[in-house]
Amino acid sequence: LFGNMGNMMDTMKKAQEIAKQGEALNKELQELLITASDPSGQVEATFTGLTTPVGVKVSEGILSHGAEAVSLATTQAVMAAHQKSSQTMMSKMQALYAQFGLPMPPQK
């Protein structure tokens, strides 16, 4: 009857450690700023490691190309920064799960 108690206690300790490290990772990702540019390098977008947009910088040089060029470059920069942020987050989460020998939960 009490033979499984040791396993249950180990499992609970492991769960607490995962939660603690998960909190630390969440804080790290929240403070991490990830930047990417459009192919021309004239627009730069910044996201947190949790894929939250923070800002966009547009160079003066691209403004003379018109609204359509600015819009396209901004979209490209935002998409690149979001992808980079998502990849960073997934990579760090996979490392955390691997540290505890756990599979990644399915993505929605």
Short mmCIF file of N, CA and C in Angstrom, two decimals:
data_model
loop_
_atom_site.label_atom_id
_atom_site.label_comp_id
_atom_site.label_asym_id
_atom_site.label_seq_id
_atom_site.Cartn_x
_atom_site.Cartn_y
_atom_site.Cartn_z
N LEU A 1 0.83 -1.21 0.00
CA LEU A 1 0.00 0.00 0.00
C LEU A 1 0.86 1.26 0.00
N PHE A 2 1.90 1.30 0.85
CA PHE A 2 2.71 2.51 0.96
C PHE A 2 3.92 2.48 0.02
N GLY A 3 4.11 1.40 -0.72
CA GLY A 3 5.22 1.29 -1.65
C GLY A 3 5.17 2.34 -2.76
N ASN A 4 3.96 2.68 -3.17
CA ASN A 4 3.79 3.68 -4.23
C ASN A 4 3.92 5.11 -3.72
N MET A 5 3.88 5.31 -2.40
CA MET A 5 3.98 6.65 -1.83
C MET A 5 5.29 7.32 -2.22
N GLY A 6 6.37 6.57 -2.23
CA GLY A 6 7.68 7.12 -2.62
C GLY A 6 7.67 7.60 -4.05
N ASN A 7 7.07 6.81 -4.93
CA ASN A 7 6.96 7.21 -6.34
C ASN A 7 6.10 8.46 -6.49
N MET A 8 5.01 8.50 -5.73
CA MET A 8 4.12 9.65 -5.80
C MET A 8 4.84 10.91 -5.31
N MET A 9 5.61 10.79 -4.26
CA MET A 9 6.35 11.94 -3.73
C MET A 9 7.39 12.41 -4.75
N ASP A 10 8.08 11.47 -5.39
CA ASP A 10 9.06 11.84 -6.41
C ASP A 10 8.38 12.55 -7.58
N THR A 11 7.23 12.04 -7.97
CA THR A 11 6.47 12.65 -9.07
C THR A 11 6.04 14.06 -8.70
N MET A 12 5.59 14.25 -7.47
CA MET A 12 5.17 15.58 -7.03
C MET A 12 6.36 16.54 -6.99
N LYS A 13 7.51 16.07 -6.51
CA LYS A 13 8.71 16.91 -6.49
C LYS A 13 9.10 17.31 -7.91
N LYS A 14 9.03 16.35 -8.82
CA LYS A 14 9.37 16.60 -10.22
C LYS A 14 8.41 17.64 -10.81
N ALA A 15 7.13 17.48 -10.52
CA ALA A 15 6.12 18.43 -11.02
C ALA A 15 6.37 19.83 -10.47
N GLN A 16 6.74 19.93 -9.20
CA GLN A 16 7.04 21.24 -8.61
C GLN A 16 8.27 21.86 -9.26
N GLU A 17 9.27 21.05 -9.53
CA GLU A 17 10.49 21.56 -10.16
C GLU A 17 10.20 22.02 -11.59
N ILE A 18 9.38 21.27 -12.31
CA ILE A 18 9.00 21.65 -13.67
C ILE A 18 8.25 22.99 -13.63
N ALA A 19 7.33 23.13 -12.69
CA ALA A 19 6.56 24.37 -12.57
C ALA A 19 7.49 25.54 -12.25
N LYS A 20 8.43 25.33 -11.34
CA LYS A 20 9.38 26.38 -10.96
C LYS A 20 10.24 26.80 -12.16
N GLN A 21 10.77 25.82 -12.88
CA GLN A 21 11.60 26.12 -14.04
C GLN A 21 10.76 26.73 -15.17
N GLY A 22 9.50 26.29 -15.28
CA GLY A 22 8.60 26.86 -16.27
C GLY A 22 8.33 28.32 -16.01
N GLU A 23 8.15 28.67 -14.74
CA GLU A 23 7.95 30.08 -14.37
C GLU A 23 9.17 30.91 -14.72
N ALA A 24 10.35 30.38 -14.42
CA ALA A 24 11.60 31.08 -14.72
C ALA A 24 11.75 31.27 -16.23
N LEU A 25 11.41 30.23 -17.00
CA LEU A 25 11.50 30.32 -18.45
C LEU A 25 10.51 31.35 -18.98
N ASN A 26 9.31 31.36 -18.44
CA ASN A 26 8.29 32.32 -18.85
C ASN A 26 8.78 33.75 -18.62
N LYS A 27 9.39 34.00 -17.47
CA LYS A 27 9.91 35.34 -17.15
C LYS A 27 11.04 35.69 -18.11
N GLU A 28 11.92 34.74 -18.38
CA GLU A 28 13.03 34.97 -19.31
C GLU A 28 12.50 35.33 -20.69
N LEU A 29 11.52 34.56 -21.18
CA LEU A 29 10.96 34.81 -22.50
C LEU A 29 10.22 36.14 -22.56
N GLN A 30 9.58 36.52 -21.46
CA GLN A 30 8.84 37.78 -21.41
C GLN A 30 9.80 38.97 -21.53
N GLU A 31 11.00 38.83 -20.99
CA GLU A 31 11.97 39.91 -21.00
C GLU A 31 12.87 39.87 -22.24
N LEU A 32 12.89 38.76 -22.95
CA LEU A 32 13.74 38.59 -24.13
C LEU A 32 13.15 39.35 -25.31
N LEU A 33 13.95 40.21 -25.94
CA LEU A 33 13.49 40.94 -27.11
C LEU A 33 14.14 40.33 -28.35
N ILE A 34 13.31 40.02 -29.33
CA ILE A 34 13.75 39.38 -30.57
C ILE A 34 13.38 40.30 -31.73
N THR A 35 14.38 40.62 -32.53
CA THR A 35 14.19 41.57 -33.63
C THR A 35 14.50 40.90 -34.96
N ALA A 36 13.74 41.28 -35.96
CA ALA A 36 13.99 40.82 -37.33
C ALA A 36 13.61 41.95 -38.28
N SER A 37 14.17 41.89 -39.48
CA SER A 37 13.94 42.94 -40.48
C SER A 37 13.31 42.37 -41.74
N ASP A 38 12.82 43.28 -42.57
CA ASP A 38 12.39 42.88 -43.91
C ASP A 38 13.65 42.61 -44.73
N PRO A 39 13.52 42.00 -45.90
CA PRO A 39 14.71 41.68 -46.69
C PRO A 39 15.61 42.87 -47.01
N SER A 40 15.04 44.06 -47.16
CA SER A 40 15.85 45.24 -47.47
C SER A 40 16.53 45.82 -46.23
N GLY A 41 16.08 45.41 -45.04
CA GLY A 41 16.64 45.92 -43.80
C GLY A 41 16.16 47.32 -43.43
N GLN A 42 15.11 47.78 -44.09
CA GLN A 42 14.63 49.14 -43.83
C GLN A 42 13.51 49.21 -42.80
N VAL A 43 12.93 48.06 -42.47
CA VAL A 43 11.91 48.00 -41.43
C VAL A 43 12.30 46.88 -40.48
N GLU A 44 12.20 47.18 -39.19
CA GLU A 44 12.60 46.25 -38.14
C GLU A 44 11.44 46.07 -37.17
N ALA A 45 11.11 44.82 -36.86
CA ALA A 45 10.04 44.53 -35.90
C ALA A 45 10.64 43.81 -34.69
N THR A 46 10.07 44.09 -33.53
CA THR A 46 10.55 43.48 -32.29
C THR A 46 9.39 42.81 -31.56
N PHE A 47 9.65 41.59 -31.10
CA PHE A 47 8.69 40.80 -30.33
C PHE A 47 9.38 40.33 -29.06
N THR A 48 8.60 39.97 -28.06
CA THR A 48 9.16 39.31 -26.89
C THR A 48 9.33 37.83 -27.23
N GLY A 49 10.01 37.11 -26.35
CA GLY A 49 10.16 35.68 -26.53
C GLY A 49 8.85 34.92 -26.39
N LEU A 50 7.81 35.61 -25.94
CA LEU A 50 6.48 35.01 -25.84
C LEU A 50 5.58 35.40 -27.01
N THR A 51 6.20 35.87 -28.09
CA THR A 51 5.55 36.26 -29.34
C THR A 51 4.62 37.47 -29.21
N THR A 52 4.89 38.33 -28.25
CA THR A 52 4.11 39.55 -28.11
C THR A 52 4.81 40.67 -28.88
N PRO A 53 4.10 41.35 -29.79
CA PRO A 53 4.74 42.44 -30.52
C PRO A 53 5.08 43.60 -29.59
N VAL A 54 6.26 44.18 -29.80
CA VAL A 54 6.72 45.28 -28.96
C VAL A 54 6.82 46.58 -29.76
N GLY A 55 7.29 46.47 -31.01
CA GLY A 55 7.42 47.69 -31.79
C GLY A 55 7.90 47.43 -33.20
N VAL A 56 7.79 48.49 -34.01
CA VAL A 56 8.26 48.47 -35.39
C VAL A 56 9.01 49.77 -35.64
N LYS A 57 10.18 49.66 -36.27
CA LYS A 57 10.95 50.84 -36.65
C LYS A 57 11.02 50.89 -38.17
N VAL A 58 10.69 52.04 -38.73
CA VAL A 58 10.71 52.23 -40.17
C VAL A 58 11.78 53.26 -40.49
N SER A 59 12.67 52.94 -41.43
CA SER A 59 13.72 53.89 -41.80
C SER A 59 13.14 55.00 -42.67
N GLU A 60 13.79 56.14 -42.63
CA GLU A 60 13.36 57.27 -43.46
C GLU A 60 13.44 56.91 -44.94
N GLY A 61 14.45 56.10 -45.30
CA GLY A 61 14.69 55.78 -46.70
C GLY A 61 13.53 55.09 -47.41
N ILE A 62 12.83 54.24 -46.70
CA ILE A 62 11.74 53.51 -47.35
C ILE A 62 10.48 54.36 -47.53
N LEU A 63 10.37 55.42 -46.76
CA LEU A 63 9.17 56.26 -46.85
C LEU A 63 8.99 56.86 -48.24
N SER A 64 10.09 57.15 -48.92
CA SER A 64 10.00 57.75 -50.25
C SER A 64 9.49 56.76 -51.30
N HIS A 65 9.43 55.47 -50.95
CA HIS A 65 8.97 54.45 -51.89
C HIS A 65 7.44 54.30 -51.88
N GLY A 66 6.78 54.99 -50.98
CA GLY A 66 5.32 54.97 -50.95
C GLY A 66 4.74 54.02 -49.92
N ALA A 67 3.46 54.20 -49.70
CA ALA A 67 2.74 53.45 -48.67
C ALA A 67 2.75 51.95 -48.92
N GLU A 68 2.62 51.53 -50.18
CA GLU A 68 2.57 50.10 -50.48
C GLU A 68 3.90 49.43 -50.12
N ALA A 69 5.01 50.08 -50.44
CA ALA A 69 6.34 49.52 -50.11
C ALA A 69 6.54 49.46 -48.60
N VAL A 70 6.10 50.50 -47.90
CA VAL A 70 6.21 50.52 -46.44
C VAL A 70 5.36 49.41 -45.83
N SER A 71 4.16 49.26 -46.34
CA SER A 71 3.25 48.22 -45.84
C SER A 71 3.84 46.83 -46.06
N LEU A 72 4.35 46.56 -47.26
CA LEU A 72 4.93 45.26 -47.56
C LEU A 72 6.14 44.98 -46.67
N ALA A 73 7.03 45.95 -46.56
CA ALA A 73 8.23 45.77 -45.74
C ALA A 73 7.87 45.56 -44.27
N THR A 74 6.87 46.28 -43.79
CA THR A 74 6.43 46.13 -42.40
C THR A 74 5.86 44.73 -42.18
N THR A 75 5.04 44.28 -43.10
CA THR A 75 4.47 42.93 -42.99
C THR A 75 5.57 41.89 -42.98
N GLN A 76 6.56 42.02 -43.86
CA GLN A 76 7.66 41.07 -43.92
C GLN A 76 8.47 41.07 -42.61
N ALA A 77 8.73 42.24 -42.07
CA ALA A 77 9.50 42.34 -40.83
C ALA A 77 8.73 41.73 -39.66
N VAL A 78 7.45 42.03 -39.59
CA VAL A 78 6.61 41.50 -38.50
C VAL A 78 6.53 39.97 -38.59
N MET A 79 6.33 39.46 -39.78
CA MET A 79 6.25 38.00 -39.94
C MET A 79 7.57 37.33 -39.58
N ALA A 80 8.69 37.94 -39.98
CA ALA A 80 10.01 37.36 -39.68
C ALA A 80 10.27 37.38 -38.17
N ALA A 81 9.94 38.49 -37.52
CA ALA A 81 10.16 38.59 -36.07
C ALA A 81 9.26 37.62 -35.31
N HIS A 82 8.02 37.49 -35.74
CA HIS A 82 7.10 36.57 -35.08
C HIS A 82 7.60 35.13 -35.22
N GLN A 83 8.04 34.76 -36.42
CA GLN A 83 8.55 33.41 -36.64
C GLN A 83 9.79 33.15 -35.79
N LYS A 84 10.69 34.12 -35.75
CA LYS A 84 11.91 33.98 -34.95
C LYS A 84 11.57 33.84 -33.46
N SER A 85 10.61 34.63 -33.01
CA SER A 85 10.17 34.57 -31.61
C SER A 85 9.53 33.22 -31.30
N SER A 86 8.68 32.74 -32.19
CA SER A 86 8.02 31.44 -31.99
C SER A 86 9.04 30.31 -31.94
N GLN A 87 10.02 30.35 -32.85
CA GLN A 87 11.05 29.32 -32.88
C GLN A 87 11.89 29.34 -31.61
N THR A 88 12.21 30.52 -31.13
CA THR A 88 12.99 30.66 -29.90
C THR A 88 12.22 30.08 -28.72
N MET A 89 10.94 30.43 -28.62
CA MET A 89 10.11 29.95 -27.53
C MET A 89 10.01 28.42 -27.56
N MET A 90 9.76 27.86 -28.74
CA MET A 90 9.62 26.41 -28.86
C MET A 90 10.93 25.71 -28.52
N SER A 91 12.02 26.25 -28.96
CA SER A 91 13.33 25.66 -28.70
C SER A 91 13.62 25.61 -27.20
N LYS A 92 13.32 26.71 -26.51
CA LYS A 92 13.57 26.78 -25.07
C LYS A 92 12.61 25.86 -24.30
N MET A 93 11.37 25.76 -24.78
CA MET A 93 10.42 24.86 -24.13
C MET A 93 10.81 23.41 -24.34
N GLN A 94 11.26 23.06 -25.55
CA GLN A 94 11.70 21.70 -25.83
C GLN A 94 12.87 21.33 -24.94
N ALA A 95 13.79 22.27 -24.73
CA ALA A 95 14.95 22.01 -23.87
C ALA A 95 14.49 21.76 -22.43
N LEU A 96 13.51 22.54 -21.97
CA LEU A 96 12.99 22.35 -20.60
C LEU A 96 12.35 20.98 -20.46
N TYR A 97 11.50 20.61 -21.41
CA TYR A 97 10.84 19.31 -21.35
C TYR A 97 11.86 18.18 -21.43
N ALA A 98 12.85 18.32 -22.32
CA ALA A 98 13.87 17.29 -22.48
C ALA A 98 14.68 17.12 -21.20
N GLN A 99 14.91 18.23 -20.50
CA GLN A 99 15.65 18.19 -19.24
C GLN A 99 14.99 17.24 -18.23
N PHE A 100 13.67 17.16 -18.31
CA PHE A 100 12.92 16.30 -17.39
C PHE A 100 12.48 15.00 -18.04
N GLY A 101 12.94 14.76 -19.27
CA GLY A 101 12.61 13.53 -19.97
C GLY A 101 11.14 13.42 -20.35
N LEU A 102 10.53 14.55 -20.63
CA LEU A 102 9.11 14.57 -20.97
C LEU A 102 8.91 14.92 -22.44
N PRO A 103 7.86 14.38 -23.06
CA PRO A 103 7.54 14.79 -24.44
C PRO A 103 6.86 16.16 -24.44
N MET A 104 7.00 16.89 -25.51
CA MET A 104 6.31 18.17 -25.64
C MET A 104 4.82 17.92 -25.75
N PRO A 105 4.01 18.74 -25.08
CA PRO A 105 2.56 18.59 -25.25
C PRO A 105 2.16 18.95 -26.68
N PRO A 106 1.07 18.38 -27.17
CA PRO A 106 0.64 18.68 -28.54
C PRO A 106 0.29 20.16 -28.69
N GLN A 107 0.60 20.71 -29.84
CA GLN A 107 0.30 22.11 -30.14
C GLN A 107 -1.11 22.23 -30.70
N LYS A 108 -1.78 23.31 -30.33
CA LYS A 108 -3.17 23.53 -30.80
C LYS A 108 -3.14 24.31 -32.09
#
